[in-house]
Amino acid sequence: MSAIAWTAAVSLAAWLWLLLCQGFFWRTDVRLPPERDPQAWPSVGVVVPARDEAEVLPASLPSLLAQDYPGRVEVFLVDDGSTDGTGELARELARLRGGLPLTVSSPGEPPPGWTGKLWAVRHGIGLARAREPEYLLLTDADIAHEPDSLRRLVAAAHAGGFDVVSQMARLRVESLWERLVVPAFVYFFAQLYPFRRIGRKGARTAAAAGGCVLLRAETAERARIPDAIRQAVIDDVALARAVKGGGGHIWLGLAERVDSVRPYPRLHDLWRMVSRSAYAQLRHNPLVLLATVAGLALVYLVPPVAVLTGLAAGSTATVVPGVLAWLVMTGTYVPMLRYYRQPLWLAPLLPFTAFLYLLMTVDSAVQHYRGRGAAWKGRTYARPDAVAGEEG
């Protein structure tokens, strides 16, 4: 057998392992756990960090203010130094639409050692704690909630005894590039952090989705959230690790009634979203970067290369493992495409999308070593320990 045939066989073995041994990451049936209404509905403080969100706020904030929740709830929108009138627009939307009480405030520029988003979250949590809520809902300014979203989150947390219940909002998928890149983004995330393992007590896997995180207030205080993660690059995963490291019980799954309204119409927009934190995910370690690039190439790029090479050379030993690996890859991607209501012909194109992600990751490292850091909404974080995570 040639070297490419052996490599294709290794790729097939890797896919069989991923299919059966990686927490069934490819399944999309991890939805909100069973719910049970509490006898008395606990109070909730909703914290929304927002920086230059005037474009999306009209589609998201009214959905929060319209929550049909039986208990006491108040929304705290923290205007993180916006220059587009985000705070004023939020007040106007509350005045016109009505609904839940809304407090709009601004903490000023973050001090050294804090990311902008987490400094805003800290300020919002401080305002909420003055009302002594039992739960905190941390949600981004681009997230729209169905009217029963908060009710169902609290009921699920109550029934399961969870300290964190987080839902990965359904991202917008309308443009061609969104169709190619967005479902794969969630697919890769689930591959890295299998949802079933996250919800299992005793398992080390911990992650959350920053757009929708319901957190017990006492758990946040015990875990020193957000102070303990103030420099976190990927703040939602850091939050989940801090809670789980302290013995907390967390749950993460796909959302059915929570959606992101932020558009990513161009490849450039999606590229920036991924590359600004990709190298941080690898802890700015060049060896981990090399291993990641090699792993992506072996798992996603080798199968189609083996098929094309084998067909050109007339080598059955190369074609067969390549085809089988490509089929397994395609089959595991189909459930995510169905979840996003996308055509299934996109599934065989996953190697192309994976190649884009490989380039985005390398670009993230290049930008880091050029000293440009991560730029987001007018802020640049040049040092590894002060890079902005998802600013929302």
PDB file of N, CA, C and O in Angstrom, residues 69-137:
ATOM      1  N   TYR A  69     -43.027  35.413  32.114  1.00  0.00           N
ATOM      2  CA  TYR A  69     -42.419  34.726  33.263  1.00  0.00           C
ATOM      3  C   TYR A  69     -43.243  35.017  34.511  1.00  0.00           C
ATOM      4  O   TYR A  69     -43.500  36.193  34.822  1.00  0.00           O
ATOM      5  N   PRO A  70     -43.628  33.976  35.251  1.00  0.00           N
ATOM      6  CA  PRO A  70     -44.527  34.181  36.397  1.00  0.00           C
ATOM      7  C   PRO A  70     -43.877  34.859  37.602  1.00  0.00           C
ATOM      8  O   PRO A  70     -44.591  35.400  38.460  1.00  0.00           O
ATOM      9  N   GLY A  71     -42.550  34.828  37.696  1.00  0.00           N
ATOM     10  CA  GLY A  71     -41.874  35.416  38.842  1.00  0.00           C
ATOM     11  C   GLY A  71     -41.359  36.815  38.565  1.00  0.00           C
ATOM     12  O   GLY A  71     -41.621  37.410  37.519  1.00  0.00           O
ATOM     13  N   ARG A  72     -40.599  37.339  39.514  1.00  0.00           N
ATOM     14  CA  ARG A  72     -40.033  38.682  39.370  1.00  0.00           C
ATOM     15  C   ARG A  72     -38.786  38.618  38.498  1.00  0.00           C
ATOM     16  O   ARG A  72     -37.902  37.795  38.709  1.00  0.00           O
ATOM     17  N   VAL A  73     -38.724  39.505  37.516  1.00  0.00           N
ATOM     18  CA  VAL A  73     -37.582  39.521  36.603  1.00  0.00           C
ATOM     19  C   VAL A  73     -37.336  40.951  36.156  1.00  0.00           C
ATOM     20  O   VAL A  73     -38.272  41.728  35.957  1.00  0.00           O
ATOM     21  N   GLU A  74     -36.057  41.297  36.025  1.00  0.00           N
ATOM     22  CA  GLU A  74     -35.671  42.630  35.587  1.00  0.00           C
ATOM     23  C   GLU A  74     -34.497  42.503  34.631  1.00  0.00           C
ATOM     24  O   GLU A  74     -33.625  41.641  34.794  1.00  0.00           O
ATOM     25  N   VAL A  75     -34.473  43.363  33.621  1.00  0.00           N
ATOM     26  CA  VAL A  75     -33.438  43.319  32.589  1.00  0.00           C
ATOM     27  C   VAL A  75     -32.455  44.456  32.816  1.00  0.00           C
ATOM     28  O   VAL A  75     -32.858  45.611  33.030  1.00  0.00           O
ATOM     29  N   PHE A  76     -31.156  44.127  32.758  1.00  0.00           N
ATOM     30  CA  PHE A  76     -30.095  45.116  32.937  1.00  0.00           C
ATOM     31  C   PHE A  76     -29.227  45.105  31.674  1.00  0.00           C
ATOM     32  O   PHE A  76     -28.468  44.168  31.445  1.00  0.00           O
ATOM     33  N   LEU A  77     -29.379  46.130  30.862  1.00  0.00           N
ATOM     34  CA  LEU A  77     -28.557  46.252  29.663  1.00  0.00           C
ATOM     35  C   LEU A  77     -27.380  47.171  29.975  1.00  0.00           C
ATOM     36  O   LEU A  77     -27.569  48.309  30.408  1.00  0.00           O
ATOM     37  N   VAL A  78     -26.181  46.665  29.765  1.00  0.00           N
ATOM     38  CA  VAL A  78     -24.966  47.405  30.074  1.00  0.00           C
ATOM     39  C   VAL A  78     -24.348  47.897  28.775  1.00  0.00           C
ATOM     40  O   VAL A  78     -23.871  47.110  27.952  1.00  0.00           O
ATOM     41  N   ASP A  79     -24.392  49.203  28.576  1.00  0.00           N
ATOM     42  CA  ASP A  79     -23.856  49.825  27.366  1.00  0.00           C
ATOM     43  C   ASP A  79     -22.343  49.952  27.509  1.00  0.00           C
ATOM     44  O   ASP A  79     -21.832  50.807  28.237  1.00  0.00           O
ATOM     45  N   ASP A  80     -21.630  49.088  26.791  1.00  0.00           N
ATOM     46  CA  ASP A  80     -20.178  48.989  26.928  1.00  0.00           C
ATOM     47  C   ASP A  80     -19.487  49.970  25.974  1.00  0.00           C
ATOM     48  O   ASP A  80     -18.862  49.586  24.988  1.00  0.00           O
ATOM     49  N   GLY A  81     -19.627  51.266  26.263  1.00  0.00           N
ATOM     50  CA  GLY A  81     -18.919  52.278  25.493  1.00  0.00           C
ATOM     51  C   GLY A  81     -19.349  52.377  24.046  1.00  0.00           C
ATOM     52  O   GLY A  81     -18.514  52.632  23.165  1.00  0.00           O
ATOM     53  N   SER A  82     -20.617  52.198  23.761  1.00  0.00           N
ATOM     54  CA  SER A  82     -21.098  52.235  22.376  1.00  0.00           C
ATOM     55  C   SER A  82     -20.982  53.632  21.785  1.00  0.00           C
ATOM     56  O   SER A  82     -21.080  54.643  22.489  1.00  0.00           O
ATOM     57  N   THR A  83     -20.795  53.663  20.482  1.00  0.00           N
ATOM     58  CA  THR A  83     -20.735  54.941  19.761  1.00  0.00           C
ATOM     59  C   THR A  83     -21.892  55.098  18.782  1.00  0.00           C
ATOM     60  O   THR A  83     -21.935  56.063  18.027  1.00  0.00           O
ATOM     61  N   ASP A  84     -22.816  54.132  18.782  1.00  0.00           N
ATOM     62  CA  ASP A  84     -23.919  54.162  17.818  1.00  0.00           C
ATOM     63  C   ASP A  84     -25.271  54.404  18.481  1.00  0.00           C
ATOM     64  O   ASP A  84     -26.313  54.166  17.866  1.00  0.00           O
ATOM     65  N   GLY A  85     -25.265  54.843  19.740  1.00  0.00           N
ATOM     66  CA  GLY A  85     -26.518  55.133  20.416  1.00  0.00           C
ATOM     67  C   GLY A  85     -27.244  53.912  20.939  1.00  0.00           C
ATOM     68  O   GLY A  85     -28.475  53.934  21.101  1.00  0.00           O
ATOM     69  N   THR A  86     -26.509  52.854  21.246  1.00  0.00           N
ATOM     70  CA  THR A  86     -27.135  51.621  21.738  1.00  0.00           C
ATOM     71  C   THR A  86     -27.968  51.869  22.995  1.00  0.00           C
ATOM     72  O   THR A  86     -29.108  51.406  23.100  1.00  0.00           O
ATOM     73  N   GLY A  87     -27.396  52.578  23.959  1.00  0.00           N
ATOM     74  CA  GLY A  87     -28.110  52.821  25.216  1.00  0.00           C
ATOM     75  C   GLY A  87     -29.393  53.605  25.012  1.00  0.00           C
ATOM     76  O   GLY A  87     -30.449  53.261  25.559  1.00  0.00           O
ATOM     77  N   GLU A  88     -29.311  54.664  24.222  1.00  0.00           N
ATOM     78  CA  GLU A  88     -30.498  55.484  23.964  1.00  0.00           C
ATOM     79  C   GLU A  88     -31.574  54.682  23.229  1.00  0.00           C
ATOM     80  O   GLU A  88     -32.769  54.801  23.523  1.00  0.00           O
ATOM     81  N   LEU A  89     -31.144  53.857  22.275  1.00  0.00           N
ATOM     82  CA  LEU A  89     -32.099  53.040  21.546  1.00  0.00           C
ATOM     83  C   LEU A  89     -32.781  52.044  22.478  1.00  0.00           C
ATOM     84  O   LEU A  89     -33.992  51.801  22.361  1.00  0.00           O
ATOM     85  N   ALA A  90     -32.023  51.443  23.390  1.00  0.00           N
ATOM     86  CA  ALA A  90     -32.604  50.485  24.339  1.00  0.00           C
ATOM     87  C   ALA A  90     -33.691  51.151  25.180  1.00  0.00           C
ATOM     88  O   ALA A  90     -34.778  50.579  25.380  1.00  0.00           O
ATOM     89  N   ARG A  91     -33.420  52.350  25.659  1.00  0.00           N
ATOM     90  CA  ARG A  91     -34.429  53.070  26.452  1.00  0.00           C
ATOM     91  C   ARG A  91     -35.668  53.374  25.617  1.00  0.00           C
ATOM     92  O   ARG A  91     -36.799  53.266  26.099  1.00  0.00           O
ATOM     93  N   GLU A  92     -35.457  53.756  24.364  1.00  0.00           N
ATOM     94  CA  GLU A  92     -36.582  54.075  23.491  1.00  0.00           C
ATOM     95  C   GLU A  92     -37.415  52.833  23.192  1.00  0.00           C
ATOM     96  O   GLU A  92     -38.653  52.893  23.174  1.00  0.00           O
ATOM     97  N   LEU A  93     -36.758  51.695  22.972  1.00  0.00           N
ATOM     98  CA  LEU A  93     -37.484  50.457  22.719  1.00  0.00           C
ATOM     99  C   LEU A  93     -38.319  50.063  23.932  1.00  0.00           C
ATOM    100  O   LEU A  93     -39.466  49.606  23.789  1.00  0.00           O
ATOM    101  N   ALA A  94     -37.752  50.234  25.128  1.00  0.00           N
ATOM    102  CA  ALA A  94     -38.499  49.917  26.343  1.00  0.00           C
ATOM    103  C   ALA A  94     -39.693  50.844  26.506  1.00  0.00           C
ATOM    104  O   ALA A  94     -40.779  50.419  26.938  1.00  0.00           O
ATOM    105  N   ARG A  95     -39.514  52.107  26.145  1.00  0.00           N
ATOM    106  CA  ARG A  95     -40.613  53.069  26.269  1.00  0.00           C
ATOM    107  C   ARG A  95     -41.741  52.749  25.283  1.00  0.00           C
ATOM    108  O   ARG A  95     -42.931  52.812  25.632  1.00  0.00           O
ATOM    109  N   LEU A  96     -41.371  52.355  24.069  1.00  0.00           N
ATOM    110  CA  LEU A  96     -42.374  52.090  23.041  1.00  0.00           C
ATOM    111  C   LEU A  96     -43.027  50.719  23.202  1.00  0.00           C
ATOM    112  O   LEU A  96     -44.238  50.576  22.966  1.00  0.00           O
ATOM    113  N   ARG A  97     -42.235  49.714  23.558  1.00  0.00           N
ATOM    114  CA  ARG A  97     -42.748  48.341  23.604  1.00  0.00           C
ATOM    115  C   ARG A  97     -43.287  47.953  24.973  1.00  0.00           C
ATOM    116  O   ARG A  97     -44.113  47.046  25.073  1.00  0.00           O
ATOM    117  N   GLY A  98     -42.752  48.571  26.039  1.00  0.00           N
ATOM    118  CA  GLY A  98     -43.174  48.183  27.383  1.00  0.00           C
ATOM    119  C   GLY A  98     -42.634  46.810  27.750  1.00  0.00           C
ATOM    120  O   GLY A  98     -41.678  46.310  27.156  1.00  0.00           O
ATOM    121  N   GLY A  99     -43.266  46.181  28.748  1.00  0.00           N
ATOM    122  CA  GLY A  99     -42.823  44.861  29.168  1.00  0.00           C
ATOM    123  C   GLY A  99     -42.052  44.900  30.467  1.00  0.00           C
ATOM    124  O   GLY A  99     -42.354  45.708  31.366  1.00  0.00           O
ATOM    125  N   LEU A 100     -41.068  44.063  30.586  1.00  0.00           N
ATOM    126  CA  LEU A 100     -40.303  43.944  31.830  1.00  0.00           C
ATOM    127  C   LEU A 100     -39.537  45.227  32.129  1.00  0.00           C
ATOM    128  O   LEU A 100     -39.167  45.973  31.205  1.00  0.00           O
ATOM    129  N   PRO A 101     -39.248  45.468  33.409  1.00  0.00           N
ATOM    130  CA  PRO A 101     -38.445  46.646  33.772  1.00  0.00           C
ATOM    131  C   PRO A 101     -37.051  46.563  33.157  1.00  0.00           C
ATOM    132  O   PRO A 101     -36.417  45.507  33.155  1.00  0.00           O
ATOM    133  N   LEU A 102     -36.574  47.685  32.625  1.00  0.00           N
ATOM    134  CA  LEU A 102     -35.260  47.741  31.996  1.00  0.00           C
ATOM    135  C   LEU A 102     -34.425  48.835  32.631  1.00  0.00           C
ATOM    136  O   LEU A 102     -34.876  49.972  32.756  1.00  0.00           O
ATOM    137  N   THR A 103     -33.213  48.461  33.007  1.00  0.00           N
ATOM    138  CA  THR A 103     -32.226  49.423  33.489  1.00  0.00           C
ATOM    139  C   THR A 103     -31.074  49.462  32.489  1.00  0.00           C
ATOM    140  O   THR A 103     -30.514  48.415  32.142  1.00  0.00           O
ATOM    141  N   VAL A 104     -30.742  50.648  32.007  1.00  0.00           N
ATOM    142  CA  VAL A 104     -29.622  50.822  31.077  1.00  0.00           C
ATOM    143  C   VAL A 104     -28.537  51.610  31.789  1.00  0.00           C
ATOM    144  O   VAL A 104     -28.795  52.684  32.347  1.00  0.00           O
ATOM    145  N   SER A 105     -27.328  51.077  31.792  1.00  0.00           N
ATOM    146  CA  SER A 105     -26.222  51.760  32.467  1.00  0.00           C
ATOM    147  C   SER A 105     -24.936  51.504  31.704  1.00  0.00           C
ATOM    148  O   SER A 105     -24.894  50.702  30.769  1.00  0.00           O
ATOM    149  N   SER A 106     -23.872  52.205  32.106  1.00  0.00           N
ATOM    150  CA  SER A 106     -22.572  52.048  31.462  1.00  0.00           C
ATOM    151  C   SER A 106     -21.484  52.055  32.527  1.00  0.00           C
ATOM    152  O   SER A 106     -21.470  52.935  33.395  1.00  0.00           O
ATOM    153  N   PRO A 107     -20.563  51.089  32.483  1.00  0.00           N
ATOM    154  CA  PRO A 107     -19.519  51.006  33.501  1.00  0.00           C
ATOM    155  C   PRO A 107     -18.268  51.798  33.163  1.00  0.00           C
ATOM    156  O   PRO A 107     -17.322  51.846  33.962  1.00  0.00           O
ATOM    157  N   GLY A 108     -18.195  52.383  31.994  1.00  0.00           N
ATOM    158  CA  GLY A 108     -16.959  53.029  31.575  1.00  0.00           C
ATOM    159  C   GLY A 108     -15.987  52.011  31.007  1.00  0.00           C
ATOM    160  O   GLY A 108     -16.264  50.816  30.908  1.00  0.00           O
ATOM    161  N   GLU A 109     -14.814  52.488  30.615  1.00  0.00           N
ATOM    162  CA  GLU A 109     -13.815  51.618  30.002  1.00  0.00           C
ATOM    163  C   GLU A 109     -13.297  50.581  30.996  1.00  0.00           C
ATOM    164  O   GLU A 109     -13.136  50.882  32.190  1.00  0.00           O
ATOM    165  N   PRO A 110     -13.042  49.364  30.530  1.00  0.00           N
ATOM    166  CA  PRO A 110     -12.559  48.321  31.450  1.00  0.00           C
ATOM    167  C   PRO A 110     -11.155  48.630  31.948  1.00  0.00           C
ATOM    168  O   PRO A 110     -10.321  49.161  31.203  1.00  0.00           O
ATOM    169  N   PRO A 111     -10.856  48.281  33.199  1.00  0.00           N
ATOM    170  CA  PRO A 111      -9.503  48.468  33.714  1.00  0.00           C
ATOM    171  C   PRO A 111      -8.562  47.420  33.121  1.00  0.00           C
ATOM    172  O   PRO A 111      -9.017  46.435  32.520  1.00  0.00           O
ATOM    173  N   PRO A 112      -7.259  47.597  33.279  1.00  0.00           N
ATOM    174  CA  PRO A 112      -6.308  46.596  32.772  1.00  0.00           C
ATOM    175  C   PRO A 112      -6.603  45.219  33.359  1.00  0.00           C
ATOM    176  O   PRO A 112      -6.938  45.088  34.532  1.00  0.00           O
ATOM    177  N   GLY A 113      -6.492  44.193  32.506  1.00  0.00           N
ATOM    178  CA  GLY A 113      -6.732  42.833  32.973  1.00  0.00           C
ATOM    179  C   GLY A 113      -8.144  42.345  32.762  1.00  0.00           C
ATOM    180  O   GLY A 113      -8.441  41.192  33.069  1.00  0.00           O
ATOM    181  N   TRP A 114      -9.014  43.196  32.248  1.00  0.00           N
ATOM    182  CA  TRP A 114     -10.394  42.819  31.996  1.00  0.00           C
ATOM    183  C   TRP A 114     -10.704  42.937  30.502  1.00  0.00           C
ATOM    184  O   TRP A 114     -10.269  43.882  29.846  1.00  0.00           O
ATOM    185  N   THR A 115     -11.464  41.979  29.984  1.00  0.00           N
ATOM    186  CA  THR A 115     -12.025  42.162  28.650  1.00  0.00           C
ATOM    187  C   THR A 115     -13.250  43.064  28.781  1.00  0.00           C
ATOM    188  O   THR A 115     -13.875  43.148  29.839  1.00  0.00           O
ATOM    189  N   GLY A 116     -13.577  43.737  27.689  1.00  0.00           N
ATOM    190  CA  GLY A 116     -14.694  44.666  27.733  1.00  0.00           C
ATOM    191  C   GLY A 116     -16.002  43.998  28.083  1.00  0.00           C
ATOM    192  O   GLY A 116     -16.784  44.504  28.895  1.00  0.00           O
ATOM    193  N   LYS A 117     -16.258  42.844  27.486  1.00  0.00           N
ATOM    194  CA  LYS A 117     -17.529  42.169  27.735  1.00  0.00           C
ATOM    195  C   LYS A 117     -17.644  41.742  29.192  1.00  0.00           C
ATOM    196  O   LYS A 117     -18.684  41.944  29.829  1.00  0.00           O
ATOM    197  N   LEU A 118     -16.600  41.152  29.739  1.00  0.00           N
ATOM    198  CA  LEU A 118     -16.695  40.657  31.115  1.00  0.00           C
ATOM    199  C   LEU A 118     -16.762  41.801  32.119  1.00  0.00           C
ATOM    200  O   LEU A 118     -17.387  41.665  33.178  1.00  0.00           O
ATOM    201  N   TRP A 119     -16.144  42.940  31.811  1.00  0.00           N
ATOM    202  CA  TRP A 119     -16.282  44.104  32.676  1.00  0.00           C
ATOM    203  C   TRP A 119     -17.740  44.585  32.666  1.00  0.00           C
ATOM    204  O   TRP A 119     -18.297  44.944  33.717  1.00  0.00           O
ATOM    205  N   ALA A 120     -18.372  44.558  31.505  1.00  0.00           N
ATOM    206  CA  ALA A 120     -19.781  44.925  31.414  1.00  0.00           C
ATOM    207  C   ALA A 120     -20.653  43.920  32.158  1.00  0.00           C
ATOM    208  O   ALA A 120     -21.611  44.294  32.855  1.00  0.00           O
ATOM    209  N   VAL A 121     -20.341  42.635  32.022  1.00  0.00           N
ATOM    210  CA  VAL A 121     -21.097  41.606  32.738  1.00  0.00           C
ATOM    211  C   VAL A 121     -20.964  41.793  34.247  1.00  0.00           C
ATOM    212  O   VAL A 121     -21.948  41.666  34.988  1.00  0.00           O
ATOM    213  N   ARG A 122     -19.757  42.119  34.697  1.00  0.00           N
ATOM    214  CA  ARG A 122     -19.552  42.342  36.135  1.00  0.00           C
ATOM    215  C   ARG A 122     -20.424  43.486  36.630  1.00  0.00           C
ATOM    216  O   ARG A 122     -21.043  43.404  37.703  1.00  0.00           O
ATOM    217  N   HIS A 123     -20.469  44.550  35.861  1.00  0.00           N
ATOM    218  CA  HIS A 123     -21.282  45.700  36.232  1.00  0.00           C
ATOM    219  C   HIS A 123     -22.764  45.313  36.270  1.00  0.00           C
ATOM    220  O   HIS A 123     -23.490  45.661  37.215  1.00  0.00           O
ATOM    221  N   GLY A 124     -23.208  44.568  35.263  1.00  0.00           N
ATOM    222  CA  GLY A 124     -24.607  44.156  35.221  1.00  0.00           C
ATOM    223  C   GLY A 124     -24.972  43.222  36.351  1.00  0.00           C
ATOM    224  O   GLY A 124     -26.057  43.339  36.955  1.00  0.00           O
ATOM    225  N   ILE A 125     -24.090  42.288  36.668  1.00  0.00           N
ATOM    226  CA  ILE A 125     -24.357  41.376  37.784  1.00  0.00           C
ATOM    227  C   ILE A 125     -24.428  42.146  39.097  1.00  0.00           C
ATOM    228  O   ILE A 125     -25.259  41.860  39.969  1.00  0.00           O
ATOM    229  N   GLY A 126     -23.566  43.152  39.242  1.00  0.00           N
ATOM    230  CA  GLY A 126     -23.609  43.976  40.452  1.00  0.00           C
ATOM    231  C   GLY A 126     -24.952  44.679  40.603  1.00  0.00           C
ATOM    232  O   GLY A 126     -25.518  44.741  41.708  1.00  0.00           O
ATOM    233  N   LEU A 127     -25.487  45.211  39.506  1.00  0.00           N
ATOM    234  CA  LEU A 127     -26.796  45.857  39.552  1.00  0.00           C
ATOM    235  C   LEU A 127     -27.887  44.838  39.879  1.00  0.00           C
ATOM    236  O   LEU A 127     -28.800  45.108  40.674  1.00  0.00           O
ATOM    237  N   ALA A 128     -27.800  43.666  39.284  1.00  0.00           N
ATOM    238  CA  ALA A 128     -28.818  42.644  39.510  1.00  0.00           C
ATOM    239  C   ALA A 128     -28.796  42.145  40.954  1.00  0.00           C
ATOM    240  O   ALA A 128     -29.855  41.914  41.552  1.00  0.00           O
ATOM    241  N   ARG A 129     -27.604  41.985  41.515  1.00  0.00           N
ATOM    242  CA  ARG A 129     -27.503  41.446  42.874  1.00  0.00           C
ATOM    243  C   ARG A 129     -28.143  42.351  43.910  1.00  0.00           C
ATOM    244  O   ARG A 129     -28.541  41.892  44.982  1.00  0.00           O
ATOM    245  N   ALA A 130     -28.242  43.637  43.598  1.00  0.00           N
ATOM    246  CA  ALA A 130     -28.921  44.550  44.522  1.00  0.00           C
ATOM    247  C   ALA A 130     -30.382  44.155  44.710  1.00  0.00           C
ATOM    248  O   ALA A 130     -31.004  44.485  45.715  1.00  0.00           O
ATOM    249  N   ARG A 131     -30.947  43.433  43.720  1.00  0.00           N
ATOM    250  CA  ARG A 131     -32.338  42.941  43.812  1.00  0.00           C
ATOM    251  C   ARG A 131     -32.394  41.527  44.372  1.00  0.00           C
ATOM    252  O   ARG A 131     -33.462  40.949  44.494  1.00  0.00           O
ATOM    253  N   GLU A 132     -31.249  40.936  44.662  1.00  0.00           N
ATOM    254  CA  GLU A 132     -31.134  39.592  45.238  1.00  0.00           C
ATOM    255  C   GLU A 132     -31.865  38.525  44.420  1.00  0.00           C
ATOM    256  O   GLU A 132     -32.714  37.801  44.932  1.00  0.00           O
ATOM    257  N   PRO A 133     -31.559  38.413  43.139  1.00  0.00           N
ATOM    258  CA  PRO A 133     -32.204  37.374  42.336  1.00  0.00           C
ATOM    259  C   PRO A 133     -31.648  35.997  42.666  1.00  0.00           C
ATOM    260  O   PRO A 133     -30.503  35.854  43.117  1.00  0.00           O
ATOM    261  N   GLU A 134     -32.441  34.984  42.414  1.00  0.00           N
ATOM    262  CA  GLU A 134     -31.981  33.610  42.611  1.00  0.00           C
ATOM    263  C   GLU A 134     -31.250  33.086  41.379  1.00  0.00           C
ATOM    264  O   GLU A 134     -30.429  32.182  41.486  1.00  0.00           O
ATOM    265  N   TYR A 135     -31.568  33.645  40.237  1.00  0.00           N
ATOM    266  CA  TYR A 135     -30.911  33.246  38.987  1.00  0.00           C
ATOM    267  C   TYR A 135     -30.467  34.481  38.225  1.00  0.00           C
ATOM    268  O   TYR A 135     -31.063  35.561  38.347  1.00  0.00           O
ATOM    269  N   LEU A 136     -29.430  34.279  37.416  1.00  0.00           N
ATOM    270  CA  LEU A 136     -28.961  35.292  36.478  1.00  0.00           C
ATOM    271  C   LEU A 136     -29.046  34.706  35.075  1.00  0.00           C
ATOM    272  O   LEU A 136     -28.598  33.577  34.845  1.00  0.00           O
ATOM    273  N   LEU A 137     -29.620  35.447  34.168  1.00  0.00           N
ATOM    274  CA  LEU A 137     -29.592  35.060  32.756  1.00  0.00           C
ATOM    275  C   LEU A 137     -28.620  35.978  32.044  1.00  0.00           C
ATOM    276  O   LEU A 137     -28.836  37.187  31.953  1.00  0.00           O
TER     277      LEU A 137
END
